[in-house]
Coordinates of N, CA and C in Angstrom, one line a residue:
M1 N 262.5 -19.0 -55.7 CA 263.4 -18.9 -56.3 C 264.6 -18.1 -56.4
S2 N 265.5 -17.8 -55.7 CA 266.5 -16.5 -56.0 C 267.0 -16.4 -57.4
R3 N 267.2 -15.0 -57.2 CA 267.7 -14.5 -58.5 C 269.0 -15.7 -58.8
S4 N 269.9 -16.0 -58.5 CA 271.2 -16.4 -58.8 C 271.0 -17.8 -59.3
K5 N 269.7 -18.9 -58.6 CA 269.5 -19.3 -59.1 C 268.7 -19.9 -60.6
A6 N 267.9 -18.7 -60.8 CA 267.5 -18.5 -62.0 C 267.5 -18.3 -62.6
S7 N 269.1 -17.4 -63.1 CA 269.9 -17.2 -64.2 C 270.7 -18.1 -64.4
K8 N 271.3 -19.0 -63.4 CA 272.2 -20.1 -63.6 C 270.9 -21.3 -64.6
N9 N 270.2 -21.5 -63.9 CA 269.1 -22.5 -64.9 C 268.8 -22.0 -66.0
A10 N 268.5 -20.6 -66.7 CA 268.4 -20.2 -67.7 C 269.7 -20.8 -68.9
F11 N 270.6 -20.7 -68.4 CA 271.4 -21.2 -69.3 C 272.0 -22.8 -69.1
M12 N 271.5 -23.6 -68.4 CA 271.9 -24.6 -68.5 C 270.8 -25.6 -69.7
P13 N 271.7 -26.7 -70.3 CA 270.9 -27.0 -71.4 C 269.7 -28.3 -70.9
T14 N 268.6 -28.0 -71.7 CA 268.0 -29.2 -71.6 C 267.7 -30.4 -72.4
D15 N 267.8 -31.6 -71.2 CA 267.8 -32.8 -72.1 C 266.6 -33.1 -73.2
S16 N 267.3 -33.5 -74.1 CA 266.2 -33.9 -75.3 C 265.5 -35.5 -75.4
L17 N 264.5 -35.8 -75.9 CA 263.6 -36.9 -75.7 C 262.8 -37.1 -77.1
I18 N 263.2 -38.4 -77.8 CA 262.2 -38.6 -78.9 C 261.5 -39.8 -78.2
G19 N 260.6 -39.7 -78.0 CA 259.8 -40.4 -77.3 C 259.1 -41.7 -77.7
K20 N 258.5 -43.1 -76.9 CA 258.3 -44.1 -78.1 C 256.9 -43.7 -78.7
G21 N 257.0 -44.6 -79.8 CA 256.2 -44.0 -81.0 C 256.0 -43.0 -82.1
T22 N 257.2 -42.2 -81.8 CA 257.8 -41.2 -82.8 C 258.3 -41.7 -83.7
E23 N 258.8 -41.0 -84.7 CA 259.3 -40.9 -85.7 C 260.0 -39.8 -86.1
V24 N 261.2 -39.4 -86.4 CA 261.9 -38.4 -86.9 C 262.5 -38.4 -88.1
E25 N 262.8 -37.7 -89.1 CA 263.7 -37.7 -90.4 C 264.3 -36.2 -90.4
G26 N 265.6 -36.3 -90.3 CA 266.2 -34.9 -90.1 C 267.6 -34.9 -90.0
A27 N 268.2 -34.1 -89.1 CA 269.6 -33.7 -88.6 C 269.1 -33.1 -87.2
L28 N 269.8 -33.9 -86.4 CA 269.8 -32.9 -84.5 C 271.1 -32.7 -84.3
A29 N 271.0 -31.5 -84.0 CA 272.4 -31.5 -83.4 C 272.0 -30.2 -81.9
C30 N 272.7 -31.1 -80.9 CA 272.5 -30.0 -79.5 C 273.7 -30.3 -78.9
E31 N 273.3 -29.5 -77.8 CA 274.4 -29.3 -76.7 C 274.4 -30.2 -75.5
A32 N 272.8 -30.7 -75.4 CA 272.5 -31.5 -74.3 C 272.7 -32.8 -74.4
N33 N 271.9 -33.7 -73.2 CA 272.2 -35.2 -73.9 C 271.1 -35.2 -74.4
V34 N 270.9 -36.4 -75.4 CA 269.5 -37.1 -76.0 C 269.6 -38.1 -76.0
R35 N 268.4 -38.6 -76.0 CA 267.6 -39.9 -75.6 C 266.7 -40.4 -76.6
I36 N 267.0 -41.5 -77.4 CA 266.1 -42.0 -78.5 C 265.3 -43.0 -77.8
E37 N 264.0 -42.8 -77.9 CA 262.8 -44.3 -77.6 C 262.1 -44.5 -79.0
G38 N 262.1 -43.7 -79.8 CA 261.3 -44.0 -80.8 C 262.1 -44.2 -82.1
K39 N 261.9 -43.9 -83.2 CA 262.7 -44.1 -84.4 C 263.5 -43.2 -84.9
F40 N 264.7 -42.7 -85.1 CA 265.4 -41.5 -85.5 C 265.9 -42.1 -87.3
N41 N 265.6 -40.9 -88.0 CA 266.7 -41.4 -89.7 C 267.2 -40.4 -89.8
G42 N 268.3 -40.0 -89.6 CA 269.5 -38.9 -90.2 C 270.8 -38.7 -89.4
V43 N 271.2 -37.5 -89.2 CA 272.5 -37.7 -88.2 C 272.1 -36.9 -87.2
I44 N 273.0 -37.6 -85.7 CA 272.7 -37.1 -84.9 C 274.2 -36.8 -84.1
E45 N 274.5 -35.3 -83.7 CA 275.4 -34.8 -83.6 C 275.2 -33.8 -81.9
S46 N 275.8 -34.4 -80.5 CA 275.5 -33.8 -79.5 C 277.1 -33.7 -78.8
R47 N 276.9 -32.5 -78.1 CA 278.6 -32.8 -77.2 C 278.1 -32.4 -76.0
A48 N 276.9 -33.7 -75.7 CA 276.7 -34.7 -74.6 C 276.7 -35.8 -74.6
C49 N 275.7 -36.7 -73.8 CA 275.8 -37.9 -74.6 C 274.6 -38.3 -75.2
V50 N 274.5 -39.4 -76.2 CA 273.2 -39.7 -76.6 C 272.9 -41.2 -76.3
T51 N 271.7 -41.4 -76.2 CA 271.5 -42.5 -75.6 C 270.2 -43.4 -76.8
I52 N 270.5 -44.6 -77.2 CA 269.5 -45.2 -77.8 C 269.0 -46.2 -77.3
G53 N 267.6 -45.9 -76.8 CA 266.6 -46.8 -75.6 C 266.4 -48.3 -76.5
E54 N 266.2 -48.8 -75.5 CA 266.1 -50.2 -75.7 C 265.2 -50.7 -76.6
H55 N 264.3 -50.3 -76.9 CA 262.8 -50.2 -78.2 C 263.5 -49.5 -79.8
A56 N 264.2 -48.6 -79.5 CA 264.5 -47.2 -80.3 C 265.2 -48.2 -81.4
V57 N 265.2 -47.6 -82.8 CA 265.8 -47.7 -83.9 C 266.3 -46.6 -84.6
A58 N 267.8 -46.3 -85.0 CA 268.2 -44.9 -85.3 C 268.8 -45.5 -86.4
R59 N 269.1 -45.3 -87.6 CA 269.7 -45.5 -88.9 C 269.9 -44.0 -89.1
S60 N 271.6 -43.9 -88.1 CA 271.8 -42.9 -88.1 C 273.3 -42.9 -87.8
D61 N 274.0 -41.7 -88.7 CA 275.4 -41.5 -88.0 C 275.6 -40.9 -86.5
I62 N 275.9 -41.0 -85.7 CA 275.9 -40.3 -84.8 C 277.4 -40.1 -83.9
S63 N 277.5 -38.8 -83.7 CA 278.9 -38.1 -82.8 C 278.5 -37.0 -81.9
A64 N 279.2 -37.9 -80.9 CA 278.8 -37.2 -79.7 C 279.8 -37.7 -78.6
R65 N 279.9 -37.2 -77.4 CA 281.2 -37.0 -76.0 C 280.9 -38.8 -76.0
E66 N 280.0 -39.3 -75.2 CA 279.3 -40.6 -74.9 C 277.9 -40.8 -75.8
V67 N 278.5 -42.2 -76.0 CA 277.2 -42.6 -76.5 C 276.9 -44.7 -75.8
V68 N 275.6 -44.3 -75.6 CA 274.8 -45.7 -75.1 C 274.2 -46.1 -76.1
I69 N 274.3 -47.4 -76.6 CA 273.2 -47.9 -77.3 C 272.8 -49.4 -76.4
A70 N 271.4 -49.2 -76.5 CA 270.4 -50.4 -75.8 C 269.6 -50.8 -76.9
G71 N 269.4 -50.3 -77.8 CA 268.5 -50.6 -78.8 C 269.2 -51.0 -80.1
K72 N 268.3 -50.3 -81.4 CA 269.3 -50.9 -82.8 C 269.6 -49.8 -83.3
V73 N 271.1 -49.7 -83.6 CA 271.4 -48.4 -84.2 C 272.3 -48.9 -85.8
Y74 N 271.8 -48.4 -86.9 CA 272.7 -48.7 -88.3 C 272.9 -47.5 -88.7
G75 N 274.5 -47.7 -88.6 CA 275.4 -46.0 -88.6 C 276.6 -46.5 -88.3
D76 N 277.4 -45.4 -88.7 CA 278.8 -45.1 -87.7 C 278.6 -44.3 -86.5
V77 N 279.8 -44.8 -85.4 CA 279.7 -43.9 -84.3 C 280.7 -43.3 -84.1
Q78 N 280.8 -42.2 -83.8 CA 282.1 -41.2 -83.0 C 281.9 -40.5 -81.7
A79 N 282.8 -41.4 -80.9 CA 282.5 -40.9 -79.6 C 283.8 -40.3 -78.9
E80 N 283.6 -39.3 -78.2 CA 285.0 -38.8 -77.8 C 285.2 -39.3 -76.3
G81 N 284.5 -40.0 -76.0 CA 284.6 -40.5 -74.6 C 283.9 -42.0 -74.5
K82 N 283.8 -42.7 -74.1 CA 283.0 -44.1 -74.2 C 282.0 -44.4 -75.0
L83 N 281.8 -45.4 -75.7 CA 280.8 -45.6 -76.4 C 280.7 -47.2 -75.5
T84 N 279.3 -47.5 -75.0 CA 278.7 -48.4 -74.4 C 277.6 -49.0 -75.3
I85 N 277.7 -50.7 -75.7 CA 276.6 -51.7 -76.0 C 276.4 -52.3 -75.0
T86 N 275.0 -52.2 -74.5 CA 274.5 -52.6 -73.5 C 273.8 -54.1 -74.1
P87 N 273.5 -54.9 -73.3 CA 273.2 -56.5 -73.4 C 272.1 -56.3 -74.5
T88 N 271.2 -55.4 -74.5 CA 270.3 -55.5 -75.8 C 270.6 -54.6 -77.0
G89 N 271.9 -54.3 -76.8 CA 271.9 -53.3 -77.8 C 272.7 -53.9 -79.1
Q90 N 272.0 -53.7 -80.5 CA 273.1 -53.9 -81.4 C 273.2 -52.7 -82.6
M91 N 274.5 -52.8 -82.9 CA 275.0 -51.8 -83.7 C 275.4 -52.3 -85.3
F92 N 275.3 -51.7 -86.0 CA 275.8 -52.6 -87.4 C 276.1 -51.1 -88.1
G93 N 277.6 -51.0 -88.0 CA 278.1 -49.9 -88.4 C 279.5 -49.9 -87.8
D94 N 280.5 -48.9 -88.2 CA 281.6 -48.7 -87.9 C 282.1 -48.0 -86.1
V95 N 282.9 -48.1 -85.7 CA 283.1 -47.4 -84.7 C 284.3 -46.6 -84.9
L96 N 284.2 -44.9 -85.2 CA 285.1 -44.7 -86.0 C 285.7 -43.8 -85.0
A97 N 285.8 -43.8 -83.8 CA 286.4 -43.2 -82.8 C 285.9 -43.6 -81.3
A98 N 286.5 -43.9 -80.3 CA 286.2 -43.7 -79.2 C 287.0 -43.9 -78.2
S99 N 287.2 -43.5 -77.0 CA 288.6 -43.4 -76.2 C 288.4 -45.1 -75.2
S100 N 287.0 -45.4 -75.3 CA 287.2 -46.5 -74.2 C 285.7 -47.5 -75.6
L101 N 285.5 -48.8 -75.2 CA 284.7 -49.2 -75.9 C 284.0 -50.4 -75.0
V102 N 282.7 -50.1 -74.8 CA 282.7 -51.5 -73.9 C 281.1 -52.1 -74.7
I103 N 281.2 -53.2 -74.3 CA 280.3 -54.3 -75.3 C 279.6 -55.4 -74.1
A104 N 279.1 -55.1 -73.3 CA 277.8 -55.9 -72.3 C 278.2 -57.7 -72.8
E105 N 278.0 -58.4 -72.2 CA 277.5 -59.8 -72.9 C 276.1 -59.8 -73.5
G106 N 276.0 -60.0 -74.6 CA 274.9 -60.0 -75.3 C 274.7 -59.2 -76.6
G107 N 275.3 -57.6 -76.5 CA 275.8 -56.5 -77.1 C 275.9 -57.1 -78.5
I108 N 275.8 -56.7 -79.4 CA 276.4 -57.0 -80.9 C 276.8 -55.7 -81.5
L109 N 278.3 -55.9 -81.8 CA 278.8 -55.0 -82.8 C 279.0 -55.7 -84.2
N110 N 278.5 -55.4 -85.4 CA 278.8 -55.8 -86.7 C 279.3 -54.5 -87.2
G111 N 280.8 -54.7 -87.1 CA 281.3 -53.8 -88.0 C 282.9 -53.7 -87.5
S112 N 283.5 -52.5 -87.6 CA 285.1 -52.4 -87.3 C 285.0 -52.0 -86.5
S113 N 286.4 -51.3 -85.6 CA 286.7 -50.4 -84.9 C 287.8 -50.1 -84.9
K114 N 288.0 -48.5 -84.5 CA 289.3 -48.2 -84.3 C 289.3 -47.0 -83.0
M115 N 290.4 -47.2 -82.6 CA 290.9 -46.7 -81.1 C 292.0 -46.0 -81.2
E116 N 292.4 -45.1 -81.1 CA 293.5 -44.7 -80.9 C 294.0 -43.8 -79.7
P117 N 295.0 -43.9 -78.8 CA 295.2 -42.8 -77.8 C 295.0 -41.4 -77.7
K118 N 294.6 -40.8 -76.9 CA 294.5 -39.4 -77.0 C 295.8 -39.2 -77.1
K119 N 295.8 -37.6 -77.9 CA 297.4 -37.2 -78.1 C 298.5 -37.2 -77.3
D120 N 298.1 -36.7 -76.0 CA 299.1 -36.2 -74.7 C 299.1 -37.8 -74.4
E121 N 297.9 -38.7 -74.6 CA 298.9 -40.0 -74.2 C 300.0 -41.1 -75.1
Q122 N 299.8 -40.3 -76.3 CA 301.0 -40.6 -77.6 C 302.0 -40.7 -77.3
A123 N 302.5 -39.3 -76.5 CA 303.7 -38.7 -76.2 C 304.2 -39.7 -74.8
E124 N 303.1 -39.9 -74.0 CA 303.8 -41.0 -73.1 C 303.9 -42.3 -73.4
A125 N 303.8 -42.8 -74.3 CA 304.0 -44.0 -75.4 C 305.3 -44.8 -74.9
L126 N 305.8 -46.0 -74.7 CA 306.8 -46.4 -74.2 C 307.9 -46.0 -75.6
P127 N 309.1 -45.9 -74.9 CA 310.2 -45.2 -76.4 C 310.2 -46.7 -77.2
A128 N 310.9 -46.6 -78.2 CA 311.5 -47.4 -79.5 C 312.1 -47.9 -78.9
V129 N 312.4 -49.1 -79.0 CA 313.5 -50.5 -78.5 C 314.3 -50.1 -79.9
D130 N 315.8 -50.1 -79.4 CA 316.8 -50.4 -80.3 C 317.2 -51.6 -80.4
M131 N 317.3 -52.2 -81.7 CA 317.2 -53.2 -82.4 C 318.5 -53.7 -82.2
H132 N 319.5 -52.9 -82.3 CA 321.1 -53.3 -82.1 C 321.1 -53.6 -80.8
L133 N 320.6 -53.4 -79.6 CA 321.1 -53.8 -78.5 C 320.5 -55.0 -78.4
L134 N 318.9 -55.3 -78.9 CA 318.5 -56.6 -78.6 C 319.4 -58.0 -79.3
E135 N 319.8 -57.3 -80.8 CA 320.8 -58.0 -81.3 C 321.9 -58.3 -80.4
T136 N 322.6 -57.9 -79.9 CA 324.1 -57.9 -78.8 C 323.7 -59.0 -77.7
E137 N 322.2 -58.7 -77.3 CA 322.0 -59.3 -76.1 C 321.8 -60.8 -76.3
A138 N 321.5 -60.9 -77.6 CA 320.9 -62.2 -77.8 C 321.9 -63.0 -78.4
G139 N 323.3 -62.6 -78.9 CA 324.3 -62.8 -79.0 C 325.1 -63.7 -80.2

């Protein structure tokens, strides 16, 4: 391996996996993608993607760039980007933030969701309508 490749790999984040049959309790904070296949109780924070596998159970509040739920999540989710609930996914909690929300047929969301446009998109929103003009046109 050349020296430049070795130095590049030294700074690349490693994906994290909590495997099937594993139970973890505590707080998880990481820069890399996280995949939970076992059971996790606690807070999960990632600057990348958090995936809750099909047979996983997370009793967690999750904050990440992107979240994919294929198992069960009991807690609130905050995603900078997309939150996806797959056909096997079940979420019991609130969507505190997400730029897009995808719930596949069969997926369950039992809670409330709140979505707001990004700050730069709010500036491009349609201008306010002048009610006086509407009254004049209506006769």
